Amino acid sequence: MITGSQCRAGRALVEITRAKLASRSAVDEAVIEQFERKLEEPAPETISALKAALEDLGAVFIEENGGGIGVRLKFTESEARRIARLEGEGGLVASDRVP
């Protein structure tokens, strides 16, 4: 499950309004606002619908991992290819320690 803060942050990252998220998730806009403002906790299936809609738009939700919860954007396919190319360049393995 996600929190209201994660929902609001995810919406900001994927640049979607509450109205558009309401349309995509079939959740009433007022329910989304109440959730994001921490005024009401919707049913778990409602939160799942919001999460799924935001994930379809490119948000990735980060569970509690000792460093806190969060949200980020997925890498695009071209970004993933560039990262894979950089990781596969090879070269000499050396110590990272600076004298």
PDB file of C-alpha atoms in Angstrom:
ATOM      1  CA  MET A   1       0.000   0.000   0.000  1.00  0.00           C
ATOM      2  CA  ILE A   2       1.027   3.606  -0.463  1.00  0.00           C
ATOM      3  CA  THR A   3       0.517   6.634   1.734  1.00  0.00           C
ATOM      4  CA  GLY A   4      -1.282   9.840   0.846  1.00  0.00           C
ATOM      5  CA  SER A   5       2.065  11.611   0.635  1.00  0.00           C
ATOM      6  CA  GLN A   6       3.365   9.021  -1.817  1.00  0.00           C
ATOM      7  CA  CYS A   7       0.205   9.415  -3.891  1.00  0.00           C
ATOM      8  CA  ARG A   8       0.655  13.191  -4.030  1.00  0.00           C
ATOM      9  CA  ALA A   9       4.383  12.856  -4.848  1.00  0.00           C
ATOM     10  CA  GLY A  10       3.708  10.208  -7.484  1.00  0.00           C
ATOM     11  CA  ARG A  11       1.122  12.441  -9.111  1.00  0.00           C
ATOM     12  CA  ALA A  12       3.640  15.284  -9.191  1.00  0.00           C
ATOM     13  CA  LEU A  13       6.349  13.083 -10.710  1.00  0.00           C
ATOM     14  CA  VAL A  14       4.161  11.792 -13.521  1.00  0.00           C
ATOM     15  CA  GLU A  15       2.626  15.259 -13.942  1.00  0.00           C
ATOM     16  CA  ILE A  16      -1.042  14.328 -13.671  1.00  0.00           C
ATOM     17  CA  THR A  17      -3.896  16.221 -12.051  1.00  0.00           C
ATOM     18  CA  ARG A  18      -6.236  14.743  -9.461  1.00  0.00           C
ATOM     19  CA  ALA A  19      -9.016  14.854 -12.042  1.00  0.00           C
ATOM     20  CA  LYS A  20      -7.012  12.809 -14.549  1.00  0.00           C
ATOM     21  CA  LEU A  21      -5.933  10.341 -11.850  1.00  0.00           C
ATOM     22  CA  ALA A  22      -9.580  10.010 -10.819  1.00  0.00           C
ATOM     23  CA  SER A  23     -10.502   9.208 -14.417  1.00  0.00           C
ATOM     24  CA  ARG A  24      -7.687   6.673 -14.864  1.00  0.00           C
ATOM     25  CA  SER A  25      -8.234   4.918 -11.525  1.00  0.00           C
ATOM     26  CA  ALA A  26     -12.051   5.135 -11.283  1.00  0.00           C
ATOM     27  CA  VAL A  27     -11.639   6.737  -7.838  1.00  0.00           C
ATOM     28  CA  ASP A  28     -13.578   9.891  -6.996  1.00  0.00           C
ATOM     29  CA  GLU A  29     -11.448  13.048  -7.071  1.00  0.00           C
ATOM     30  CA  ALA A  30     -12.674  14.068  -3.594  1.00  0.00           C
ATOM     31  CA  VAL A  31     -11.474  10.719  -2.183  1.00  0.00           C
ATOM     32  CA  ILE A  32      -8.021  11.310  -3.695  1.00  0.00           C
ATOM     33  CA  GLU A  33      -7.865  14.792  -2.174  1.00  0.00           C
ATOM     34  CA  GLN A  34      -8.903  13.530   1.273  1.00  0.00           C
ATOM     35  CA  PHE A  35      -6.286  10.750   1.049  1.00  0.00           C
ATOM     36  CA  GLU A  36      -3.483  13.068  -0.055  1.00  0.00           C
ATOM     37  CA  ARG A  37      -4.329  15.586   2.663  1.00  0.00           C
ATOM     38  CA  LYS A  38      -4.342  12.777   5.285  1.00  0.00           C
ATOM     39  CA  LEU A  39      -7.942  13.516   6.231  1.00  0.00           C
ATOM     40  CA  GLU A  40      -9.339  10.061   5.409  1.00  0.00           C
ATOM     41  CA  GLU A  41      -7.925   6.622   4.690  1.00  0.00           C
ATOM     42  CA  PRO A  42      -9.767   5.011   1.758  1.00  0.00           C
ATOM     43  CA  ALA A  43     -10.392   1.265   1.465  1.00  0.00           C
ATOM     44  CA  PRO A  44      -7.352  -0.858   0.555  1.00  0.00           C
ATOM     45  CA  GLU A  45      -8.777  -1.646  -2.898  1.00  0.00           C
ATOM     46  CA  THR A  46      -9.137   2.097  -3.573  1.00  0.00           C
ATOM     47  CA  ILE A  47      -5.505   2.690  -2.628  1.00  0.00           C
ATOM     48  CA  SER A  48      -4.477  -0.244  -4.858  1.00  0.00           C
ATOM     49  CA  ALA A  49      -6.358   1.313  -7.790  1.00  0.00           C
ATOM     50  CA  LEU A  50      -4.555   4.632  -7.268  1.00  0.00           C
ATOM     51  CA  LYS A  51      -1.188   2.884  -6.993  1.00  0.00           C
ATOM     52  CA  ALA A  52      -1.799   0.836 -10.149  1.00  0.00           C
ATOM     53  CA  ALA A  53      -2.820   3.914 -12.149  1.00  0.00           C
ATOM     54  CA  LEU A  54       0.266   5.844 -11.040  1.00  0.00           C
ATOM     55  CA  GLU A  55       2.549   2.870 -11.754  1.00  0.00           C
ATOM     56  CA  ASP A  56       1.079   2.616 -15.275  1.00  0.00           C
ATOM     57  CA  LEU A  57       2.132   6.241 -15.755  1.00  0.00           C
ATOM     58  CA  GLY A  58       5.730   5.567 -14.653  1.00  0.00           C
ATOM     59  CA  ALA A  59       5.825   5.973 -10.866  1.00  0.00           C
ATOM     60  CA  VAL A  60       7.736   3.412  -8.799  1.00  0.00           C
ATOM     61  CA  PHE A  61       6.847   3.209  -5.128  1.00  0.00           C
ATOM     62  CA  ILE A  62       9.586   2.402  -2.623  1.00  0.00           C
ATOM     63  CA  GLU A  63       8.653   0.444   0.490  1.00  0.00           C
ATOM     64  CA  GLU A  64      10.143   1.130   3.919  1.00  0.00           C
ATOM     65  CA  ASN A  65      13.750  -0.047   3.644  1.00  0.00           C
ATOM     66  CA  GLY A  66      15.397   1.492   6.679  1.00  0.00           C
ATOM     67  CA  GLY A  67      15.793   4.772   4.829  1.00  0.00           C
ATOM     68  CA  GLY A  68      12.126   5.606   4.578  1.00  0.00           C
ATOM     69  CA  ILE A  69       9.388   5.224   1.992  1.00  0.00           C
ATOM     70  CA  GLY A  70       9.380   7.073  -1.281  1.00  0.00           C
ATOM     71  CA  VAL A  71       8.529   7.280  -4.939  1.00  0.00           C
ATOM     72  CA  ARG A  72      10.599   7.755  -8.088  1.00  0.00           C
ATOM     73  CA  LEU A  73      10.220   7.602 -11.844  1.00  0.00           C
ATOM     74  CA  LYS A  74      11.041   4.473 -13.831  1.00  0.00           C
ATOM     75  CA  PHE A  75      13.966   4.646 -16.191  1.00  0.00           C
ATOM     76  CA  THR A  76      12.967   5.030 -19.815  1.00  0.00           C
ATOM     77  CA  GLU A  77      14.089   2.323 -22.227  1.00  0.00           C
ATOM     78  CA  SER A  78      16.809   4.566 -23.674  1.00  0.00           C
ATOM     79  CA  GLU A  79      18.085   5.389 -20.178  1.00  0.00           C
ATOM     80  CA  ALA A  80      18.202   1.696 -19.293  1.00  0.00           C
ATOM     81  CA  ARG A  81      20.172   0.942 -22.498  1.00  0.00           C
ATOM     82  CA  ARG A  82      22.675   3.728 -21.737  1.00  0.00           C
ATOM     83  CA  ILE A  83      23.174   2.457 -18.177  1.00  0.00           C
ATOM     84  CA  ALA A  84      23.668  -1.120 -19.407  1.00  0.00           C
ATOM     85  CA  ARG A  85      26.196   0.086 -21.988  1.00  0.00           C
ATOM     86  CA  LEU A  86      28.147   2.034 -19.346  1.00  0.00           C
ATOM     87  CA  GLU A  87      28.099  -0.901 -16.923  1.00  0.00           C
ATOM     88  CA  GLY A  88      29.382  -3.244 -19.626  1.00  0.00           C
ATOM     89  CA  GLU A  89      32.318  -1.099 -20.765  1.00  0.00           C
ATOM     90  CA  GLY A  90      34.819  -3.119 -18.778  1.00  0.00           C
ATOM     91  CA  GLY A  91      38.315  -1.934 -18.087  1.00  0.00           C
ATOM     92  CA  LEU A  92      40.787  -2.467 -15.297  1.00  0.00           C
ATOM     93  CA  VAL A  93      39.441  -3.153 -11.852  1.00  0.00           C
ATOM     94  CA  ALA A  94      41.186  -1.022  -9.257  1.00  0.00           C
ATOM     95  CA  SER A  95      40.736   0.170  -5.715  1.00  0.00           C
ATOM     96  CA  ASP A  96      38.487   3.178  -5.198  1.00  0.00           C
ATOM     97  CA  ARG A  97      40.591   4.391  -2.291  1.00  0.00           C
ATOM     98  CA  VAL A  98      42.226   7.763  -2.738  1.00  0.00           C
ATOM     99  CA  PRO A  99      45.636   8.126  -1.046  1.00  0.00           C
TER     100      PRO A  99
END
